[in-house]
């Protein structure tokens, strides 16, 4: 990624061409999103306003909420990150969204590092270039402080990087690395339950890498780190009235949508509608038939 060169008695890192290209693309994507953040684009909504209210309460020392007001399943990490800025600069939409923008930059950096480690340098540049782009639907998830999405993605990538580092022997302190991965996993579960499938895949990879050390210090550090990261979730669930703990609430919400659709309907909705919608290829109102092609191409590309 970089080499050290000597300049008038000082050592400084020199980026190679792929790293420099990735840096320029990442800065372009960051600048694009910074301008949108300052202009409050996309427009806000009630969920983001609730996070802003929580950031105000945290900054004033009035409250220390565990979950979004009125819910018991979405963590308030973004409100806590924004609280110091709100205390200094006062409440505004850009101030609330700046930590989210920083999380996006961290996500792109980790994506570059992981892709470069397991694939190739120029392919990692291509990934950064794709992530620098952003149609309206994608930008909305990346820039709005609505809980869950911005912080859990870099957490999963960091766990994968830890697993890769442990696998190839580049990590010196293996228990410390395992504890850090556990901490990130706990924070991610507290923040948003939707990340659990991706988090499970990352943790399974980590457990496979540490399979001979899970009964030793690495396993203990992994469990301890997870417990520390998930402390808000664990404590609140122990104190909650029966049926009001986070897991019970998520189960109840998931089961009130009516009769489960058939498998064919789920595949159609998930692939032909969900994938094009999530990637911004069609408007929020739904996809036309000719816009559903990416849902078919997506599993092939995977």
Coordinates of C-alpha atoms in Angstrom, one line a residue:
X1 CA 0.0 0.0 0.0
X2 CA 2.8 2.4 0.8
X3 CA 6.6 2.5 1.2
X4 CA 8.7 4.7 3.4
X5 CA 11.0 7.2 1.7
X6 CA 13.6 9.5 3.2
X7 CA 13.1 13.2 2.8
X8 CA 15.7 15.5 4.4
X9 CA 16.3 13.2 7.3
X10 CA 12.6 12.4 7.8
X11 CA 10.7 9.2 6.9
X12 CA 7.4 9.7 5.2
X13 CA 5.0 7.2 3.6
X14 CA 4.7 7.3 -0.2
X15 CA 1.5 5.9 -1.6
X16 CA 1.7 3.6 -4.5
X17 CA -0.4 4.2 -7.6
X18 CA -3.5 2.2 -6.6
X19 CA -3.5 3.7 -3.1
X20 CA -3.2 7.2 -4.6
X21 CA -6.0 6.5 -7.1
X22 CA -8.2 5.2 -4.3
X23 CA -7.5 8.2 -2.1
X24 CA -8.5 10.6 -4.9
X25 CA -11.7 8.7 -5.6
X26 CA -12.5 8.5 -1.9
X27 CA -11.9 12.3 -1.5
X28 CA -14.2 13.0 -4.4
X29 CA -16.9 10.9 -2.8
X30 CA -16.4 12.5 0.5
X31 CA -16.5 16.0 -0.9
X32 CA -19.7 15.2 -2.8
X33 CA -21.3 14.0 0.4
X34 CA -20.0 16.9 2.4
X35 CA -21.7 19.4 0.1
X36 CA -24.9 17.5 0.3
X37 CA -24.6 17.4 4.1
X38 CA -24.1 21.1 4.4
X39 CA -27.2 21.6 2.1
X40 CA -29.3 19.1 4.1
X41 CA -29.8 16.9 1.1
X42 CA -31.7 14.5 1.3
X43 CA -34.4 16.1 3.4
X44 CA -34.8 14.9 7.0
X45 CA -37.6 12.9 8.6
X46 CA -39.1 12.2 12.0
X47 CA -36.6 9.4 12.9
X48 CA -33.7 11.7 12.3
X49 CA -35.4 14.4 14.3
X50 CA -35.7 12.0 17.2
X51 CA -32.0 11.2 17.0
X52 CA -31.3 15.0 17.0
X53 CA -33.5 15.4 20.1
X54 CA -31.6 12.6 21.8
X55 CA -28.3 14.2 20.9
X56 CA -29.5 17.4 22.5
X57 CA -30.5 15.6 25.7
X58 CA -27.2 13.8 25.9
X59 CA -25.2 17.0 25.3
X60 CA -27.1 18.7 28.1
X61 CA -26.6 15.7 30.4
X62 CA -30.4 15.3 30.8
X63 CA -30.7 11.7 29.6
X64 CA -28.6 8.8 28.4
X65 CA -31.0 6.8 26.2
X66 CA -30.3 3.2 25.2
X67 CA -32.8 2.9 22.4
X68 CA -34.6 5.4 20.1
X69 CA -37.4 7.1 21.9
X70 CA -40.6 5.1 21.5
X71 CA -38.7 1.9 20.5
X72 CA -36.7 -0.8 22.3
X73 CA -34.6 -2.2 19.5
X74 CA -32.5 0.5 17.7
X75 CA -29.4 1.8 19.5
X76 CA -28.5 5.4 19.8
X77 CA -24.8 5.3 18.8
X78 CA -25.3 8.1 16.2
X79 CA -26.9 10.4 18.9
X80 CA -23.9 9.8 21.2
X81 CA -21.5 10.6 18.4
X82 CA -23.3 13.8 17.5
X83 CA -23.7 15.0 21.1
X84 CA -20.3 16.6 21.5
X85 CA -20.7 18.5 18.2
X86 CA -24.2 19.6 19.3
X87 CA -22.8 20.8 22.6
X88 CA -20.1 22.9 20.8
X89 CA -21.8 24.1 17.6
X90 CA -25.5 23.9 18.6
X91 CA -28.3 21.9 16.9
X92 CA -28.5 21.7 13.2
X93 CA -28.9 19.0 10.5
X94 CA -25.3 19.2 9.2
X95 CA -23.9 18.9 12.8
X96 CA -26.1 15.8 13.3
X97 CA -25.0 14.3 10.1
X98 CA -21.2 15.0 10.2
X99 CA -20.5 11.9 12.4
X100 CA -22.5 9.8 9.9
X101 CA -20.3 11.2 7.1
X102 CA -17.2 10.3 9.0
X103 CA -18.6 6.7 9.4
X104 CA -19.0 6.5 5.6
X105 CA -15.4 7.6 5.1
X106 CA -14.3 4.9 7.6
X107 CA -16.4 2.3 5.8
X108 CA -14.8 3.1 2.4
X109 CA -11.3 3.0 3.9
X110 CA -12.0 -0.4 5.5
X111 CA -13.5 -1.7 2.3
X112 CA -10.4 -0.6 0.4
X113 CA -8.1 -2.3 2.9
X114 CA -10.1 -5.5 3.0
X115 CA -10.5 -5.8 -0.8
X116 CA -6.8 -5.1 -1.3
X117 CA -5.8 -7.7 1.2
X118 CA -7.9 -10.5 -0.3
X119 CA -8.1 -9.5 -3.9
X120 CA -5.9 -7.1 -5.8
X121 CA -4.9 -3.4 -5.5
X122 CA -6.6 -2.1 -8.6
X123 CA -9.7 -4.1 -7.9
X124 CA -9.8 -2.3 -4.5
X125 CA -9.6 1.0 -6.4
X126 CA -12.6 -0.1 -8.5
X127 CA -14.5 -0.9 -5.3
X128 CA -13.7 2.6 -3.9
X129 CA -14.8 4.1 -7.2
X130 CA -18.2 2.3 -7.0
X131 CA -18.7 3.3 -3.3
X132 CA -17.9 7.0 -4.2
X133 CA -20.9 7.0 -6.4
X134 CA -24.4 7.4 -4.9
X135 CA -27.9 7.6 -6.3
X136 CA -30.6 9.2 -4.1
X137 CA -31.6 6.0 -2.3
X138 CA -28.1 5.0 -1.5
X139 CA -27.2 8.5 -0.3
X140 CA -30.2 8.6 2.0
X141 CA -29.0 5.6 3.9
X142 CA -25.4 6.9 4.0
X143 CA -26.1 10.5 5.2
X144 CA -29.2 10.4 7.4
X145 CA -28.8 9.8 11.1
X146 CA -31.6 7.3 11.2
X147 CA -29.9 4.6 13.2
X148 CA -28.1 1.4 12.5
X149 CA -26.9 1.6 8.9
X150 CA -23.9 3.9 9.1
X151 CA -22.1 2.4 12.1
X152 CA -22.7 -1.3 11.7
X153 CA -21.2 -1.6 8.2
X154 CA -17.6 -0.4 9.2
X155 CA -17.9 -2.7 12.3
X156 CA -18.4 -5.8 10.2
X157 CA -15.6 -4.8 7.8
X158 CA -13.3 -4.2 10.8
X159 CA -14.1 -7.7 12.1
X160 CA -13.3 -9.2 8.7
X161 CA -10.0 -7.4 8.6
X162 CA -9.2 -8.7 12.1
X163 CA -10.0 -12.2 10.9
X164 CA -7.8 -11.8 7.9
X165 CA -4.9 -10.4 10.0
X166 CA -5.2 -13.3 12.4
X167 CA -5.3 -15.8 9.6
X168 CA -2.1 -14.6 7.9
X169 CA -0.2 -14.0 11.2
X170 CA 0.1 -10.2 10.8
X171 CA -1.5 -9.5 14.2
X172 CA 0.8 -9.5 17.1
X173 CA -1.6 -9.5 20.1
X174 CA -4.2 -12.1 19.2
X175 CA -6.2 -11.8 22.4
X176 CA -6.4 -8.0 22.0
X177 CA -7.5 -8.4 18.3
X178 CA -10.2 -10.9 19.4
X179 CA -11.4 -8.7 22.1
X180 CA -11.6 -5.7 19.7
X181 CA -13.7 -7.8 17.3
X182 CA -16.0 -8.9 20.1
X183 CA -16.4 -5.3 21.2
X184 CA -17.4 -4.3 17.7
X185 CA -19.8 -7.2 17.4
X186 CA -21.5 -6.2 20.6
X187 CA -21.9 -2.6 19.6
X188 CA -23.3 -3.6 16.2
X189 CA -25.9 -5.9 17.8
X190 CA -27.0 -3.1 20.2
X191 CA -27.1 -0.6 17.3
X192 CA -29.3 -2.6 14.9
X193 CA -30.6 -6.1 14.8
X194 CA -30.7 -6.0 11.0
X195 CA -26.9 -6.5 10.9
X196 CA -27.1 -9.9 12.6
X197 CA -26.9 -12.1 9.4
X198 CA -23.8 -10.2 8.1
X199 CA -22.3 -10.1 11.6
X200 CA -22.8 -13.8 12.0
X201 CA -20.9 -14.5 8.8
X202 CA -18.0 -12.4 10.0
X203 CA -18.0 -13.9 13.5
X204 CA -18.1 -17.4 12.1
X205 CA -15.0 -16.6 10.0
X206 CA -13.3 -15.2 13.1
X207 CA -14.2 -18.3 15.1
X208 CA -12.8 -20.6 12.4
X209 CA -9.5 -18.7 12.4
X210 CA -9.4 -18.9 16.2
X211 CA -10.7 -22.5 16.4
X212 CA -7.7 -23.7 18.3
X213 CA -7.7 -20.7 20.6
X214 CA -11.3 -20.3 21.5
X215 CA -10.9 -22.2 24.8
X216 CA -8.0 -19.9 25.8
X217 CA -7.3 -16.2 26.1
X218 CA -8.6 -15.4 22.6
X219 CA -12.0 -17.0 23.3
X220 CA -12.3 -15.2 26.7
X221 CA -11.3 -11.9 25.1
X222 CA -13.8 -12.3 22.3
X223 CA -16.7 -13.1 24.8
X224 CA -15.6 -10.3 27.1
X225 CA -15.4 -7.8 24.3
X226 CA -18.9 -8.7 23.0
X227 CA -20.3 -8.4 26.5
X228 CA -18.8 -4.9 27.0
X229 CA -20.0 -3.7 23.6
X230 CA -23.5 -5.1 24.2
X231 CA -23.8 -3.7 27.8
X232 CA -26.6 -1.2 26.9
X233 CA -28.6 -4.0 25.2
X234 CA -28.0 -6.5 28.0
X235 CA -28.7 -4.2 30.9
X236 CA -31.9 -2.8 29.3
X237 CA -33.1 -6.3 28.5
X238 CA -32.6 -7.5 32.1
X239 CA -34.5 -4.4 33.4
X240 CA -37.3 -4.4 30.8
X241 CA -40.8 -5.7 31.8
X242 CA -41.7 -9.2 30.5
X243 CA -42.1 -9.1 26.7
X244 CA -40.5 -5.6 26.4
X245 CA -36.9 -6.7 26.0
X246 CA -35.3 -5.9 22.7
X247 CA -35.4 -9.4 21.3
X248 CA -39.1 -9.9 22.1
X249 CA -40.0 -6.5 20.6
X250 CA -38.1 -7.4 17.3
X251 CA -39.9 -10.8 17.2
X252 CA -43.3 -9.2 17.7
X253 CA -42.7 -6.5 15.1
X254 CA -41.5 -9.2 12.6
X255 CA -44.7 -11.2 13.2
X256 CA -47.4 -8.6 12.8
X257 CA -47.1 -8.1 9.1
X258 CA -49.7 -10.6 8.3
X259 CA -49.5 -14.0 6.5
X260 CA -46.1 -15.0 5.3
X261 CA -45.8 -14.8 1.5
X262 CA -44.8 -17.9 -0.5
X263 CA -41.2 -18.5 -1.3
X264 CA -41.6 -17.4 -4.9
X265 CA -43.1 -14.1 -3.7
X266 CA -40.2 -13.6 -1.3
X267 CA -37.6 -14.2 -4.0
X268 CA -39.4 -11.9 -6.3
X269 CA -39.7 -9.1 -3.7
X270 CA -36.1 -9.6 -2.4
X271 CA -34.3 -9.8 -5.8
X272 CA -36.4 -8.2 -8.5
X273 CA -37.6 -5.3 -6.3
X274 CA -35.4 -5.1 -3.2
X275 CA -32.0 -5.2 -4.9
X276 CA -32.8 -2.5 -7.6
X277 CA -34.4 -0.3 -5.0
X278 CA -31.5 -0.6 -2.5
X279 CA -29.0 0.3 -5.2
X280 CA -30.9 3.2 -6.5
X281 CA -31.8 1.9 -9.9
X282 CA -35.4 2.7 -9.6
X283 CA -37.6 5.2 -7.7
X284 CA -38.9 4.6 -4.2
X285 CA -42.4 3.9 -5.5
X286 CA -41.4 0.7 -7.2
X287 CA -39.5 -0.8 -10.1
X288 CA -40.7 -1.1 -13.6
X289 CA -40.2 -4.5 -15.3
X290 CA -37.3 -3.3 -17.4
X291 CA -35.6 -2.0 -14.2
X292 CA -35.6 -5.4 -12.5
X293 CA -32.7 -6.8 -14.5
X294 CA -30.1 -6.0 -11.8
X295 CA -32.0 -8.3 -9.4
X296 CA -31.3 -11.2 -11.8
X297 CA -27.7 -10.1 -12.4
X298 CA -26.9 -9.6 -8.7
X299 CA -26.6 -13.3 -7.6
X300 CA -24.6 -14.0 -10.8
X301 CA -22.2 -11.2 -9.9
X302 CA -21.9 -12.6 -6.4

